[in-house]
Each structure stands twice: as structure tokens, then as C-alpha cells.
Amino acid sequence: MLKSDGTKWVDADGKQVLLKGTNLGNWLVQEFWMMGQGGNGVTDQCTLEAKLTERFGYEEKERLIKLFRDSWMSGRDWDQLKAFGFNVVRLPILWSVIEDEKKPKTLRADAWKYIDWSIAEAKKRGIYVILDLHGAAGGQTPNDHTGCAGQNKYWTDADAQERTRWLWQQIATRYKDEPVVAAYDPLNEPWGSTPDAMATRVEELYKVIRAIDPKHIVLLPSHYGSIDAYGNPTDKGFTNVAFELHPYPGLFGDRPGDTPYMVHRDWLLCGQTGAAGVCAYNKQLSDLKIPLLMGEFQPWQGAGVELGGQIGRATYDTFASYGWASTSWSYKVVSPAGGTGNGTWGMVTNAVNANFDTGVGLVAKASTWDCAGWDASFANACAKNVTTIKVGGSGPKTYYFIIKSGALDGSDPDVSFDKISIIDTATSAEVIKNGDFGSNTDWTTLAIDGTLSLNFNDKTAGKSPAGSDGTVLRIARPAGITGAINGGVYQAITLQGGKTYTLSGVFKDNGSTNTWAEMYLLDKPPLPGKDVIDMNGKVDFTTATVAEIETLFKSYATQPYEAHPGLVKWLISPTAPEVFNLPARPAGLKLTEGVGGNVLAWNAVPEAKVIGYNVYRSTTMGGNYVKLADKVVAATFTDTTAAVDATYFYVVTAVAAANESFYSDVASTTIKSVAVPATLQAEAFTAMSGIQTETCSDTGGGLNLGHFDADDYVEYKISIATAGNFTIDYRVASANGSAGFEVWVDGVKAVGAMAVPNTGGWQTWVTQTSVPVALTTGEHTLRLKSVGKEWNLNWLKVSAQ
């Protein structure tokens, strides 16, 4: 039986056990994106079971769900888990796996079938199991991974809370003496309410479990990465507990413009300051003397096979160096097309299905979840890329080429498209009309959900994809429009049966959040208000026969697998990769402004592995740095592209064969003050301490500042033409509320602490106004000094009274 000892997970003899494993997602709680299905209204476990019951009856629904569960996991999966070198799995469970959905607080006849089987298979291979209530009755979040999207009723439904307490009584009674069970996870991601409400419910479940089982570790989940709501559990009399975090650095908009390598480097090596990333959590846990489970994380997705494998290994190794248990998300993800590609979310996927390279359906796709900041050809689209279209049969056939983009509620799309082309390979004849845009001629607008801004003649600097040759189609969210948005454009085309065509085009993400960009080739016209989805290789559960559904579900047990080659190689390699064994960052960066350009010079890094230096530039200190020069040999560089009188910020890195150092200190040209009245974008600061930029979904998009702690600050240089009193508006957001910040002018406090309320989310924005501030003529330094934590800033507006 495992137990906690300070910050360690230890066995019965007190010997430290380093737990390393993954999650068995989509098995006992379905998530349709993980099984390559969904559409036409069937998008989660609830809608699937409801549709099967409606069409075939309750008993047949039960039989089909059992068939799926009997097929998704088998002995070969447990052998593969062992082959990855794992000694723990986290088992996500839906409440209705155990409780009879028709008879509340009654066990199903087969309540323990899959959990008992998992424990038995794990035991054969020396693997521990963490029992995770992934979906509680009523749903503890509105997300589909609770089994039913759009619920979140657990927090206000006393019956759901009582049934969840009852459920944990049954689990604890069943497994209280089972040593293969490493821990109980009372509620997965209970983020549908406040941190305090989460702590109250979890503490309640802890007591329910402890009344029956004093021996197993009980996990205390975080609230969006914060464990503060629990205080010090030891002071409350809690014993044998561990905290749980679900960090997904880089995947949900918090590091715009950075590559997967840079994101995970900063996260695992604690960033420029050495105090961020994992170091911040290590300090907090060390002070509390409580161990940790990194219950979900995803370091290899979208990073490429070799690099993804190296980053995956480095992540597991780093967590182990702190004694943390770790279970990635997730073991298996399958799709109609199959294949690892640039790195799927699964360690294992199904082998490539050649039948899905011919093109009717989704032909090109990228999204901010797959590869935020992409700038690619369709052939290199990170989520789907089909370049050859083979048309069956004979004679002319009408198809519809569709460009579709959109974003979730509270998020912004900003995607550009150009050079759309479908060419007959035999005659070189072009099929697409007006693929270079400049106008909306030949394109029909498709409105699916909400309203999109479609600019067919966009020429905005920096918004054109690489390879573009003029005007582009740019899709974005119109000002003032809220809610989920989805749509695009399409045109009818004629293709000849028996012929082969080549598809090409370029598209670019201009700093979007929670956004997709998809191209389809369909044989039926899209309909307004009805989403365009790729049903190629999918089963339509609204119309499919029982036999077709059976065939799909049975296929999960026998389909050929493709294990992620990079993970196969690196997870069990006796030698750790060099991926994050970085050279020292260059020191002594100096800048000299001149007529012929800005001259940079720095101290050479005296390490044999350094093969050169990369030079980066930004127009704001807090903005995204763009690479100017690659692998410069000498410790000097002249930027001849700099505009006269513009403000630039430069950093330099040292480059080795396998990696790249952190940024050097910043060197800037003469920083120009901003004449106010004016609106200052948060990321356009001139100095800061402790904060980070992240992608912003507020109107206008761009970046916001976040990760504030007490005594962090951000500064702006402003100039006043006429002395007077000025008001300052602040665009702020916070999921938890904060003591906020003070306003200082030229080193003197001008405004006392301004609290930031709980606005309802990290990207739910409100505008606050401070008391007037007297400013004299001339230049001033305006500083916002944080006195609390957990608040975000998008902009501040200085106005004369």
C-alpha cells in the first residue's frame, strides 16, 4: 500500500516510489475526439447513449456500450503500457459505470467489472492504478469529459452531491485493502464553481473516504492550477493526501508565438528567472510537505516525432526529480485517417488508413490546440493535410470546396488564407476560381454559428501567410460579437471522374485563441446554420444500423496500432536526451544605434557545444520576439532592417546542435514615451518584474498580462503635454478575485490598492476606473505594482479630465 511521507510517495517499507504513467482516457468516460467519431448531434457519452436508447431501446444501448468497453482496452494495451516503462495508470471513471442510472444509490450488476479487470491486469505487470471519478453525477464542469457537456449541476444539486458521497463509500469499501490502488481521485477538474466551493466538496469526500478507508492516499485537485483553497491540509487534520495538478503549458493560449520546444523548456527549467514553471510548484509543495501527482499533461503533441519523444522523456524525468508522480493525457487516441503525424495526443494511435488520403471530407486543418501560431501550406497543415484528390467513377461531378474557421465563446479567431488551388494533374488546368482573393467573386458566404468578419481584400502587414502574393482572405471576430462563432466561404467546383487533382494553398494563424481553420471537399452543398464536419470514416450514430455500430466498436480491439516512435525510443532509453541541457545564455548584450542600422554585441559563450547565436527582435518588451538571424557565428550582429526612430527590443540566444539557451537580457533602442491621453496595450510595457504575456480573447485580441504575484510590477513611459488631472481605466480579469494593484508615478504611490473582482474567468473582462491622478507636464514612469495575485490586465486608458 502506497502512502505519503513528506513530499514523497513511499511503499510500506518507507522506500520512495517514483510513479510514471498515463491516463486510460475515452474508455470508461468517452471523449469523442479521442475515438475519431462524433457529429450530427452525437458528441459525448450522454448524447450517444440517448441516441442509441431512442433508436434501439435501453437494453440494446447497454449491450453496445458494453461492446465498446470490452473492445477499447485489451491485454495488448496493458502490454504496451508496460513496454513504455510505466508503473501507474490513472483510470477515469463515469459515475454510471458503478451506479445504476435508473436506480440512484444502487450498484449496477456489473459495477466492478472494468475496475476489477484493470486492477488484475495491472497487478500482472507491476502497475499501480489511480481511481479517478472523472464524471460525477450532475457534472462538476460543463465539459464533455464529465460524460455530458453543458451540465455543471453538481454544485447546486444536493442529490448529486449525496450520490457522489455514496459512490465513494462504495469504492472505498470495495478497494480499502487493495494495494494495487495507488490513490483515490475524488473529483476530476472540479472547476465548475469557485475554489472555495471546490475545497468544501473535496474535503467532504475526503472525510467520507476516511470513515471507511484510513490507508489509501486521497488526492486534492487544483482549481485551474491553484491549490491555495485548501490552505495547509495538515493543519486541518488531513493525513495521507497528495495534491494534483493538470498543467498543459503552451496548449491553451498561454505562450503565443513560442514553439513547443520553447514552451516546455521554460516550464521544465523554470524560465528566465529560475523561479517560474515547476520551480514555483516545488517551492509551495516543499513548504507544505505534501506530495504531488501531475495527473494530466501533454508534452509531445504537435512537436514532431523525435523532438516530441525527447520532450516527453524530459518531462517525466523532471517530474521524477522532484519526487512527483505523473500520468500524461493520454494513452490512446484514434482517428479515421490514423497515424502519429506530427504527434497526436495519444501515445498510441491506429495505423495509417490509406483510404483516407483521397480527399472527400476534411482535406486540410490546423488549430490552436494542434499548433498555435502556424504559418503553413496546406501540405504542411499540422492536423490534416491531403494534397492528392482522386475522383472515382467517370464523368463530371460537382463538389464543394469549403474554407471554415471559428472560435469558442470568449475566444477570437484571426486566420488568413491565400493561393487556394486545385489543379488537374493531367492538363494543369485550374479548378478553383479567385483563389487569390481581392474580392468575394465566386465565393459564397457560409454562416454556421454567430457572425464572422470576412475580409476578401486584406493587406494588413504581418497578416499574410508565407508564400502569399497579395491580398488575402482574413477571417476574424467582429467587434462587439460574443459567443461561439463558426463559418466561412465555399464555391462549387467540377471534377472529372477517373482523374487526379492536386490541392494547394497557404494559411496563417495571426494570434488566435481556441480557434480552428479547416478546408473540406464535399459532394453536397453546405447548409446555413448546420456545421460542416468530416464524416469520412465516421459512423453516423443517428442513422447507422446496429451492425455498422458493432463493426466500429469491435474494430477498436483489432485495429493495427502505431505507437509514437519518439516515445517508444526515449521513454525507455538508458540515456536521457540532451534536449534541455542548455548552453548558458549570452551576457553583456549592448546596442548601438546608427545610421546604417542597430549594432548588437555580446560576450561569446565559452562552451564547445555552442555553434552560433540567434538574434530576435520585438516592437514591445512584452511582445513576441521574431528571429532576425539564425546561427550567427560572431558575437555581433547589425540589424539593417530597423526603421529610423522606431523602438525595438532585442535578445540573443546561444545555439547548440540539440537546443538553444534562454534569452539574454534585453537591449533596446531609445524607448519612446507614449503621449497621453492614449490607450496603452498591456504588453507594451517598458519594464516589468514577474509577469508573463498570454493570448487574449478580449475584443481586439492580442496579448494580455497575467501571472501576477504580490510585488510584481509593470511600467509604462508616458508623456504629458498639458498638466492636469487624469483618470485611468484598467481592463482586468480574474477567475478568483484579487487584492489587485497600486498605481505609482515616478516612484511615488499615487493610488492605493485597487481590488480586482472575480469577473467570472481569466478571459472574462471588465473595465475599472481609478481616482484621478495629477500629472505634470513632461515624461513620467507609470507603474502598476501588484499587491495581490491572480489577476490579468489587457490595457489601460489614460484620459484627461
PDB file of N, CA and C in Angstrom, residues 77-160:
ATOM      1  N   ASP A  77      -3.103  -3.740 -24.811  1.00  0.00           N
ATOM      2  CA  ASP A  77      -2.910  -2.378 -24.319  1.00  0.00           C
ATOM      3  C   ASP A  77      -2.110  -2.372 -23.026  1.00  0.00           C
ATOM      4  N   TRP A  78      -2.415  -3.308 -22.145  1.00  0.00           N
ATOM      5  CA  TRP A  78      -1.660  -3.389 -20.899  1.00  0.00           C
ATOM      6  C   TRP A  78      -0.210  -3.791 -21.163  1.00  0.00           C
ATOM      7  N   ASP A  79       0.006  -4.644 -22.163  1.00  0.00           N
ATOM      8  CA  ASP A  79       1.388  -4.985 -22.523  1.00  0.00           C
ATOM      9  C   ASP A  79       2.117  -3.752 -23.058  1.00  0.00           C
ATOM     10  N   GLN A  80       1.416  -2.931 -23.859  1.00  0.00           N
ATOM     11  CA  GLN A  80       2.047  -1.724 -24.393  1.00  0.00           C
ATOM     12  C   GLN A  80       2.358  -0.732 -23.283  1.00  0.00           C
ATOM     13  N   LEU A  81       1.468  -0.605 -22.309  1.00  0.00           N
ATOM     14  CA  LEU A  81       1.729   0.276 -21.167  1.00  0.00           C
ATOM     15  C   LEU A  81       3.006  -0.155 -20.444  1.00  0.00           C
ATOM     16  N   LYS A  82       3.152  -1.440 -20.265  1.00  0.00           N
ATOM     17  CA  LYS A  82       4.370  -1.954 -19.609  1.00  0.00           C
ATOM     18  C   LYS A  82       5.599  -1.700 -20.487  1.00  0.00           C
ATOM     19  N   ALA A  83       5.432  -1.839 -21.820  1.00  0.00           N
ATOM     20  CA  ALA A  83       6.553  -1.627 -22.728  1.00  0.00           C
ATOM     21  C   ALA A  83       7.037  -0.181 -22.697  1.00  0.00           C
ATOM     22  N   PHE A  84       6.150   0.762 -22.394  1.00  0.00           N
ATOM     23  CA  PHE A  84       6.558   2.163 -22.244  1.00  0.00           C
ATOM     24  C   PHE A  84       7.330   2.402 -20.944  1.00  0.00           C
ATOM     25  N   GLY A  85       7.407   1.399 -20.098  1.00  0.00           N
ATOM     26  CA  GLY A  85       8.122   1.545 -18.834  1.00  0.00           C
ATOM     27  C   GLY A  85       7.273   2.118 -17.725  1.00  0.00           C
ATOM     28  N   PHE A  86       5.961   2.030 -17.844  1.00  0.00           N
ATOM     29  CA  PHE A  86       5.065   2.648 -16.872  1.00  0.00           C
ATOM     30  C   PHE A  86       4.805   1.727 -15.686  1.00  0.00           C
ATOM     31  N   ASN A  87       4.596   2.356 -14.527  1.00  0.00           N
ATOM     32  CA  ASN A  87       4.232   1.608 -13.326  1.00  0.00           C
ATOM     33  C   ASN A  87       2.969   2.150 -12.668  1.00  0.00           C
ATOM     34  N   VAL A  88       2.223   3.000 -13.383  1.00  0.00           N
ATOM     35  CA  VAL A  88       0.956   3.503 -12.846  1.00  0.00           C
ATOM     36  C   VAL A  88       0.063   3.927 -14.012  1.00  0.00           C
ATOM     37  N   VAL A  89      -1.238   3.742 -13.856  1.00  0.00           N
ATOM     38  CA  VAL A  89      -2.209   4.326 -14.770  1.00  0.00           C
ATOM     39  C   VAL A  89      -3.262   5.027 -13.933  1.00  0.00           C
ATOM     40  N   ARG A  90      -3.761   6.130 -14.472  1.00  0.00           N
ATOM     41  CA  ARG A  90      -4.909   6.815 -13.876  1.00  0.00           C
ATOM     42  C   ARG A  90      -6.134   6.388 -14.670  1.00  0.00           C
ATOM     43  N   LEU A  91      -7.162   5.914 -13.963  1.00  0.00           N
ATOM     44  CA  LEU A  91      -8.330   5.312 -14.592  1.00  0.00           C
ATOM     45  C   LEU A  91      -9.528   6.247 -14.459  1.00  0.00           C
ATOM     46  N   PRO A  92      -9.861   7.027 -15.503  1.00  0.00           N
ATOM     47  CA  PRO A  92     -11.027   7.912 -15.451  1.00  0.00           C
ATOM     48  C   PRO A  92     -12.326   7.102 -15.513  1.00  0.00           C
ATOM     49  N   ILE A  93     -13.254   7.410 -14.598  1.00  0.00           N
ATOM     50  CA  ILE A  93     -14.483   6.629 -14.460  1.00  0.00           C
ATOM     51  C   ILE A  93     -15.687   7.568 -14.463  1.00  0.00           C
ATOM     52  N   LEU A  94     -16.725   7.199 -15.175  1.00  0.00           N
ATOM     53  CA  LEU A  94     -18.000   7.890 -15.136  1.00  0.00           C
ATOM     54  C   LEU A  94     -18.862   7.275 -14.040  1.00  0.00           C
ATOM     55  N   TRP A  95     -19.612   8.105 -13.339  1.00  0.00           N
ATOM     56  CA  TRP A  95     -20.411   7.621 -12.204  1.00  0.00           C
ATOM     57  C   TRP A  95     -21.316   6.452 -12.582  1.00  0.00           C
ATOM     58  N   SER A  96     -21.844   6.452 -13.823  1.00  0.00           N
ATOM     59  CA  SER A  96     -22.806   5.422 -14.222  1.00  0.00           C
ATOM     60  C   SER A  96     -22.149   4.101 -14.587  1.00  0.00           C
ATOM     61  N   VAL A  97     -20.821   4.044 -14.557  1.00  0.00           N
ATOM     62  CA  VAL A  97     -20.146   2.753 -14.662  1.00  0.00           C
ATOM     63  C   VAL A  97     -20.430   1.918 -13.418  1.00  0.00           C
ATOM     64  N   ILE A  98     -20.620   2.595 -12.280  1.00  0.00           N
ATOM     65  CA  ILE A  98     -20.809   1.931 -10.993  1.00  0.00           C
ATOM     66  C   ILE A  98     -22.258   2.005 -10.525  1.00  0.00           C
ATOM     67  N   GLU A  99     -22.870   3.177 -10.614  1.00  0.00           N
ATOM     68  CA  GLU A  99     -24.232   3.375 -10.117  1.00  0.00           C
ATOM     69  C   GLU A  99     -25.253   3.126 -11.219  1.00  0.00           C
ATOM     70  N   ASP A 100     -26.317   2.435 -10.889  1.00  0.00           N
ATOM     71  CA  ASP A 100     -27.405   2.179 -11.831  1.00  0.00           C
ATOM     72  C   ASP A 100     -28.092   3.500 -12.154  1.00  0.00           C
ATOM     73  N   GLU A 101     -28.072   3.901 -13.414  1.00  0.00           N
ATOM     74  CA  GLU A 101     -28.640   5.205 -13.781  1.00  0.00           C
ATOM     75  C   GLU A 101     -30.144   5.265 -13.573  1.00  0.00           C
ATOM     76  N   LYS A 102     -30.798   4.102 -13.529  1.00  0.00           N
ATOM     77  CA  LYS A 102     -32.246   4.075 -13.323  1.00  0.00           C
ATOM     78  C   LYS A 102     -32.627   3.927 -11.849  1.00  0.00           C
ATOM     79  N   LYS A 103     -31.659   3.554 -11.023  1.00  0.00           N
ATOM     80  CA  LYS A 103     -31.932   3.328  -9.605  1.00  0.00           C
ATOM     81  C   LYS A 103     -30.838   4.014  -8.789  1.00  0.00           C
ATOM     82  N   PRO A 104     -31.005   5.303  -8.495  1.00  0.00           N
ATOM     83  CA  PRO A 104     -29.962   6.025  -7.755  1.00  0.00           C
ATOM     84  C   PRO A 104     -29.564   5.317  -6.472  1.00  0.00           C
ATOM     85  N   LYS A 105     -28.239   5.397  -6.188  1.00  0.00           N
ATOM     86  CA  LYS A 105     -27.653   4.797  -4.984  1.00  0.00           C
ATOM     87  C   LYS A 105     -27.869   3.285  -4.960  1.00  0.00           C
ATOM     88  N   THR A 106     -27.820   2.702  -6.167  1.00  0.00           N
ATOM     89  CA  THR A 106     -27.885   1.248  -6.317  1.00  0.00           C
ATOM     90  C   THR A 106     -26.761   0.825  -7.250  1.00  0.00           C
ATOM     91  N   LEU A 107     -26.003  -0.187  -6.858  1.00  0.00           N
ATOM     92  CA  LEU A 107     -24.915  -0.654  -7.696  1.00  0.00           C
ATOM     93  C   LEU A 107     -25.456  -1.367  -8.928  1.00  0.00           C
ATOM     94  N   ARG A 108     -24.805  -1.125 -10.072  1.00  0.00           N
ATOM     95  CA  ARG A 108     -25.091  -1.923 -11.258  1.00  0.00           C
ATOM     96  C   ARG A 108     -24.704  -3.378 -11.004  1.00  0.00           C
ATOM     97  N   ALA A 109     -25.301  -4.272 -11.731  1.00  0.00           N
ATOM     98  CA  ALA A 109     -24.948  -5.687 -11.589  1.00  0.00           C
ATOM     99  C   ALA A 109     -23.485  -5.930 -11.950  1.00  0.00           C
ATOM    100  N   ASP A 110     -22.968  -5.125 -12.909  1.00  0.00           N
ATOM    101  CA  ASP A 110     -21.567  -5.278 -13.329  1.00  0.00           C
ATOM    102  C   ASP A 110     -20.724  -4.092 -12.857  1.00  0.00           C
ATOM    103  N   ALA A 111     -21.074  -3.533 -11.699  1.00  0.00           N
ATOM    104  CA  ALA A 111     -20.456  -2.281 -11.228  1.00  0.00           C
ATOM    105  C   ALA A 111     -18.935  -2.339 -11.203  1.00  0.00           C
ATOM    106  N   TRP A 112     -18.369  -3.471 -10.842  1.00  0.00           N
ATOM    107  CA  TRP A 112     -16.929  -3.532 -10.606  1.00  0.00           C
ATOM    108  C   TRP A 112     -16.170  -4.248 -11.718  1.00  0.00           C
ATOM    109  N   LYS A 113     -16.882  -4.619 -12.781  1.00  0.00           N
ATOM    110  CA  LYS A 113     -16.272  -5.441 -13.832  1.00  0.00           C
ATOM    111  C   LYS A 113     -14.992  -4.817 -14.385  1.00  0.00           C
ATOM    112  N   TYR A 114     -15.064  -3.578 -14.846  1.00  0.00           N
ATOM    113  CA  TYR A 114     -13.925  -2.979 -15.553  1.00  0.00           C
ATOM    114  C   TYR A 114     -12.842  -2.507 -14.589  1.00  0.00           C
ATOM    115  N   ILE A 115     -13.231  -2.057 -13.410  1.00  0.00           N
ATOM    116  CA  ILE A 115     -12.223  -1.649 -12.431  1.00  0.00           C
ATOM    117  C   ILE A 115     -11.474  -2.870 -11.913  1.00  0.00           C
ATOM    118  N   ASP A 116     -12.212  -3.934 -11.585  1.00  0.00           N
ATOM    119  CA  ASP A 116     -11.556  -5.158 -11.112  1.00  0.00           C
ATOM    120  C   ASP A 116     -10.625  -5.723 -12.182  1.00  0.00           C
ATOM    121  N   TRP A 117     -11.107  -5.721 -13.427  1.00  0.00           N
ATOM    122  CA  TRP A 117     -10.270  -6.235 -14.511  1.00  0.00           C
ATOM    123  C   TRP A 117      -9.010  -5.394 -14.677  1.00  0.00           C
ATOM    124  N   SER A 118      -9.132  -4.079 -14.580  1.00  0.00           N
ATOM    125  CA  SER A 118      -7.967  -3.200 -14.683  1.00  0.00           C
ATOM    126  C   SER A 118      -6.968  -3.495 -13.578  1.00  0.00           C
ATOM    127  N   ILE A 119      -7.464  -3.653 -12.375  1.00  0.00           N
ATOM    128  CA  ILE A 119      -6.574  -3.943 -11.249  1.00  0.00           C
ATOM    129  C   ILE A 119      -5.862  -5.275 -11.469  1.00  0.00           C
ATOM    130  N   ALA A 120      -6.591  -6.275 -11.955  1.00  0.00           N
ATOM    131  CA  ALA A 120      -5.980  -7.585 -12.194  1.00  0.00           C
ATOM    132  C   ALA A 120      -4.910  -7.505 -13.282  1.00  0.00           C
ATOM    133  N   GLU A 121      -5.213  -6.810 -14.402  1.00  0.00           N
ATOM    134  CA  GLU A 121      -4.225  -6.673 -15.476  1.00  0.00           C
ATOM    135  C   GLU A 121      -3.017  -5.865 -15.013  1.00  0.00           C
ATOM    136  N   ALA A 122      -3.258  -4.825 -14.246  1.00  0.00           N
ATOM    137  CA  ALA A 122      -2.157  -4.011 -13.723  1.00  0.00           C
ATOM    138  C   ALA A 122      -1.279  -4.829 -12.784  1.00  0.00           C
ATOM    139  N   LYS A 123      -1.919  -5.616 -11.934  1.00  0.00           N
ATOM    140  CA  LYS A 123      -1.171  -6.411 -10.958  1.00  0.00           C
ATOM    141  C   LYS A 123      -0.222  -7.387 -11.646  1.00  0.00           C
ATOM    142  N   LYS A 124      -0.653  -7.978 -12.773  1.00  0.00           N
ATOM    143  CA  LYS A 124       0.205  -8.918 -13.502  1.00  0.00           C
ATOM    144  C   LYS A 124       1.488  -8.253 -13.969  1.00  0.00           C
ATOM    145  N   ARG A 125       1.429  -6.945 -14.164  1.00  0.00           N
ATOM    146  CA  ARG A 125       2.554  -6.237 -14.793  1.00  0.00           C
ATOM    147  C   ARG A 125       3.256  -5.270 -13.848  1.00  0.00           C
ATOM    148  N   GLY A 126       2.927  -5.330 -12.575  1.00  0.00           N
ATOM    149  CA  GLY A 126       3.586  -4.452 -11.612  1.00  0.00           C
ATOM    150  C   GLY A 126       3.205  -3.003 -11.760  1.00  0.00           C
ATOM    151  N   ILE A 127       1.934  -2.748 -12.115  1.00  0.00           N
ATOM    152  CA  ILE A 127       1.452  -1.392 -12.351  1.00  0.00           C
ATOM    153  C   ILE A 127       0.417  -1.020 -11.298  1.00  0.00           C
ATOM    154  N   TYR A 128       0.515   0.195 -10.753  1.00  0.00           N
ATOM    155  CA  TYR A 128      -0.490   0.720  -9.827  1.00  0.00           C
ATOM    156  C   TYR A 128      -1.644   1.352 -10.616  1.00  0.00           C
ATOM    157  N   VAL A 129      -2.787   1.526  -9.951  1.00  0.00           N
ATOM    158  CA  VAL A 129      -3.965   2.139 -10.551  1.00  0.00           C
ATOM    159  C   VAL A 129      -4.467   3.256  -9.643  1.00  0.00           C
ATOM    160  N   ILE A 130      -4.701   4.436 -10.226  1.00  0.00           N
ATOM    161  CA  ILE A 130      -5.349   5.547  -9.520  1.00  0.00           C
ATOM    162  C   ILE A 130      -6.798   5.596  -9.967  1.00  0.00           C
ATOM    163  N   LEU A 131      -7.730   5.523  -9.031  1.00  0.00           N
ATOM    164  CA  LEU A 131      -9.154   5.534  -9.346  1.00  0.00           C
ATOM    165  C   LEU A 131      -9.638   6.982  -9.367  1.00  0.00           C
ATOM    166  N   ASP A 132     -10.062   7.417 -10.548  1.00  0.00           N
ATOM    167  CA  ASP A 132     -10.388   8.821 -10.801  1.00  0.00           C
ATOM    168  C   ASP A 132     -11.860   8.957 -11.154  1.00  0.00           C
ATOM    169  N   LEU A 133     -12.635   9.639 -10.309  1.00  0.00           N
ATOM    170  CA  LEU A 133     -14.026   9.941 -10.653  1.00  0.00           C
ATOM    171  C   LEU A 133     -13.997  11.108 -11.631  1.00  0.00           C
ATOM    172  N   HIS A 134     -14.012  10.782 -12.911  1.00  0.00           N
ATOM    173  CA  HIS A 134     -13.848  11.779 -13.968  1.00  0.00           C
ATOM    174  C   HIS A 134     -15.147  12.521 -14.237  1.00  0.00           C
ATOM    175  N   GLY A 135     -16.264  11.835 -14.061  1.00  0.00           N
ATOM    176  CA  GLY A 135     -17.560  12.456 -14.269  1.00  0.00           C
ATOM    177  C   GLY A 135     -18.489  12.115 -13.127  1.00  0.00           C
ATOM    178  N   ALA A 136     -18.779  13.096 -12.248  1.00  0.00           N
ATOM    179  CA  ALA A 136     -19.682  12.885 -11.115  1.00  0.00           C
ATOM    180  C   ALA A 136     -21.125  13.089 -11.580  1.00  0.00           C
ATOM    181  N   ALA A 137     -22.062  12.582 -10.806  1.00  0.00           N
ATOM    182  CA  ALA A 137     -23.477  12.795 -11.100  1.00  0.00           C
ATOM    183  C   ALA A 137     -23.747  14.296 -11.196  1.00  0.00           C
ATOM    184  N   GLY A 138     -24.424  14.718 -12.238  1.00  0.00           N
ATOM    185  CA  GLY A 138     -24.708  16.135 -12.440  1.00  0.00           C
ATOM    186  C   GLY A 138     -23.617  16.896 -13.148  1.00  0.00           C
ATOM    187  N   GLY A 139     -22.386  16.390 -13.103  1.00  0.00           N
ATOM    188  CA  GLY A 139     -21.274  17.049 -13.780  1.00  0.00           C
ATOM    189  C   GLY A 139     -20.646  18.138 -12.954  1.00  0.00           C
ATOM    190  N   GLN A 140     -19.334  18.046 -12.711  1.00  0.00           N
ATOM    191  CA  GLN A 140     -18.639  19.046 -11.909  1.00  0.00           C
ATOM    192  C   GLN A 140     -18.027  20.156 -12.752  1.00  0.00           C
ATOM    193  N   THR A 141     -18.159  20.048 -14.077  1.00  0.00           N
ATOM    194  CA  THR A 141     -17.832  21.126 -15.014  1.00  0.00           C
ATOM    195  C   THR A 141     -18.829  21.022 -16.164  1.00  0.00           C
ATOM    196  N   PRO A 142     -18.906  22.032 -17.025  1.00  0.00           N
ATOM    197  CA  PRO A 142     -19.805  21.927 -18.180  1.00  0.00           C
ATOM    198  C   PRO A 142     -19.186  21.198 -19.363  1.00  0.00           C
ATOM    199  N   ASN A 143     -18.035  20.553 -19.185  1.00  0.00           N
ATOM    200  CA  ASN A 143     -17.299  19.980 -20.309  1.00  0.00           C
ATOM    201  C   ASN A 143     -17.707  18.545 -20.611  1.00  0.00           C
ATOM    202  N   ASP A 144     -17.414  18.118 -21.841  1.00  0.00           N
ATOM    203  CA  ASP A 144     -17.829  16.781 -22.273  1.00  0.00           C
ATOM    204  C   ASP A 144     -17.101  15.675 -21.536  1.00  0.00           C
ATOM    205  N   HIS A 145     -15.943  15.967 -20.950  1.00  0.00           N
ATOM    206  CA  HIS A 145     -15.217  14.886 -20.282  1.00  0.00           C
ATOM    207  C   HIS A 145     -15.853  14.475 -18.950  1.00  0.00           C
ATOM    208  N   THR A 146     -16.934  15.126 -18.557  1.00  0.00           N
ATOM    209  CA  THR A 146     -17.717  14.629 -17.426  1.00  0.00           C
ATOM    210  C   THR A 146     -18.796  13.664 -17.901  1.00  0.00           C
ATOM    211  N   GLY A 147     -18.800  13.340 -19.184  1.00  0.00           N
ATOM    212  CA  GLY A 147     -19.802  12.462 -19.757  1.00  0.00           C
ATOM    213  C   GLY A 147     -20.875  13.215 -20.497  1.00  0.00           C
ATOM    214  N   CYS A 148     -21.260  14.372 -19.975  1.00  0.00           N
ATOM    215  CA  CYS A 148     -22.315  15.188 -20.582  1.00  0.00           C
ATOM    216  C   CYS A 148     -21.857  16.637 -20.635  1.00  0.00           C
ATOM    217  N   ALA A 149     -21.748  17.176 -21.829  1.00  0.00           N
ATOM    218  CA  ALA A 149     -21.405  18.590 -21.959  1.00  0.00           C
ATOM    219  C   ALA A 149     -22.585  19.459 -21.534  1.00  0.00           C
ATOM    220  N   GLY A 150     -22.268  20.639 -20.967  1.00  0.00           N
ATOM    221  CA  GLY A 150     -23.298  21.631 -20.688  1.00  0.00           C
ATOM    222  C   GLY A 150     -24.069  21.433 -19.398  1.00  0.00           C
ATOM    223  N   GLN A 151     -23.599  20.578 -18.492  1.00  0.00           N
ATOM    224  CA  GLN A 151     -24.353  20.352 -17.255  1.00  0.00           C
ATOM    225  C   GLN A 151     -23.870  21.249 -16.100  1.00  0.00           C
ATOM    226  N   ASN A 152     -22.819  20.804 -15.401  1.00  0.00           N
ATOM    227  CA  ASN A 152     -22.285  21.568 -14.263  1.00  0.00           C
ATOM    228  C   ASN A 152     -23.315  21.734 -13.145  1.00  0.00           C
ATOM    229  N   LYS A 153     -24.111  20.696 -12.892  1.00  0.00           N
ATOM    230  CA  LYS A 153     -25.174  20.769 -11.892  1.00  0.00           C
ATOM    231  C   LYS A 153     -24.735  20.277 -10.519  1.00  0.00           C
ATOM    232  N   TYR A 154     -23.589  19.640 -10.461  1.00  0.00           N
ATOM    233  CA  TYR A 154     -23.141  19.033  -9.208  1.00  0.00           C
ATOM    234  C   TYR A 154     -23.120  20.039  -8.050  1.00  0.00           C
ATOM    235  N   TRP A 155     -22.751  21.283  -8.328  1.00  0.00           N
ATOM    236  CA  TRP A 155     -22.521  22.270  -7.279  1.00  0.00           C
ATOM    237  C   TRP A 155     -23.810  22.754  -6.630  1.00  0.00           C
ATOM    238  N   THR A 156     -24.907  22.661  -7.320  1.00  0.00           N
ATOM    239  CA  THR A 156     -26.187  23.157  -6.780  1.00  0.00           C
ATOM    240  C   THR A 156     -27.198  22.048  -6.549  1.00  0.00           C
ATOM    241  N   ASP A 157     -26.867  20.830  -6.908  1.00  0.00           N
ATOM    242  CA  ASP A 157     -27.791  19.698  -6.799  1.00  0.00           C
ATOM    243  C   ASP A 157     -27.406  18.857  -5.581  1.00  0.00           C
ATOM    244  N   ALA A 158     -28.176  18.997  -4.498  1.00  0.00           N
ATOM    245  CA  ALA A 158     -27.882  18.262  -3.262  1.00  0.00           C
ATOM    246  C   ALA A 158     -27.945  16.759  -3.477  1.00  0.00           C
ATOM    247  N   ASP A 159     -28.852  16.312  -4.348  1.00  0.00           N
ATOM    248  CA  ASP A 159     -28.967  14.880  -4.624  1.00  0.00           C
ATOM    249  C   ASP A 159     -27.713  14.360  -5.320  1.00  0.00           C
ATOM    250  N   ALA A 160     -27.174  15.133  -6.281  1.00  0.00           N
ATOM    251  CA  ALA A 160     -25.954  14.717  -6.963  1.00  0.00           C
ATOM    252  C   ALA A 160     -24.786  14.642  -5.985  1.00  0.00           C
TER     253      ALA A 160
END
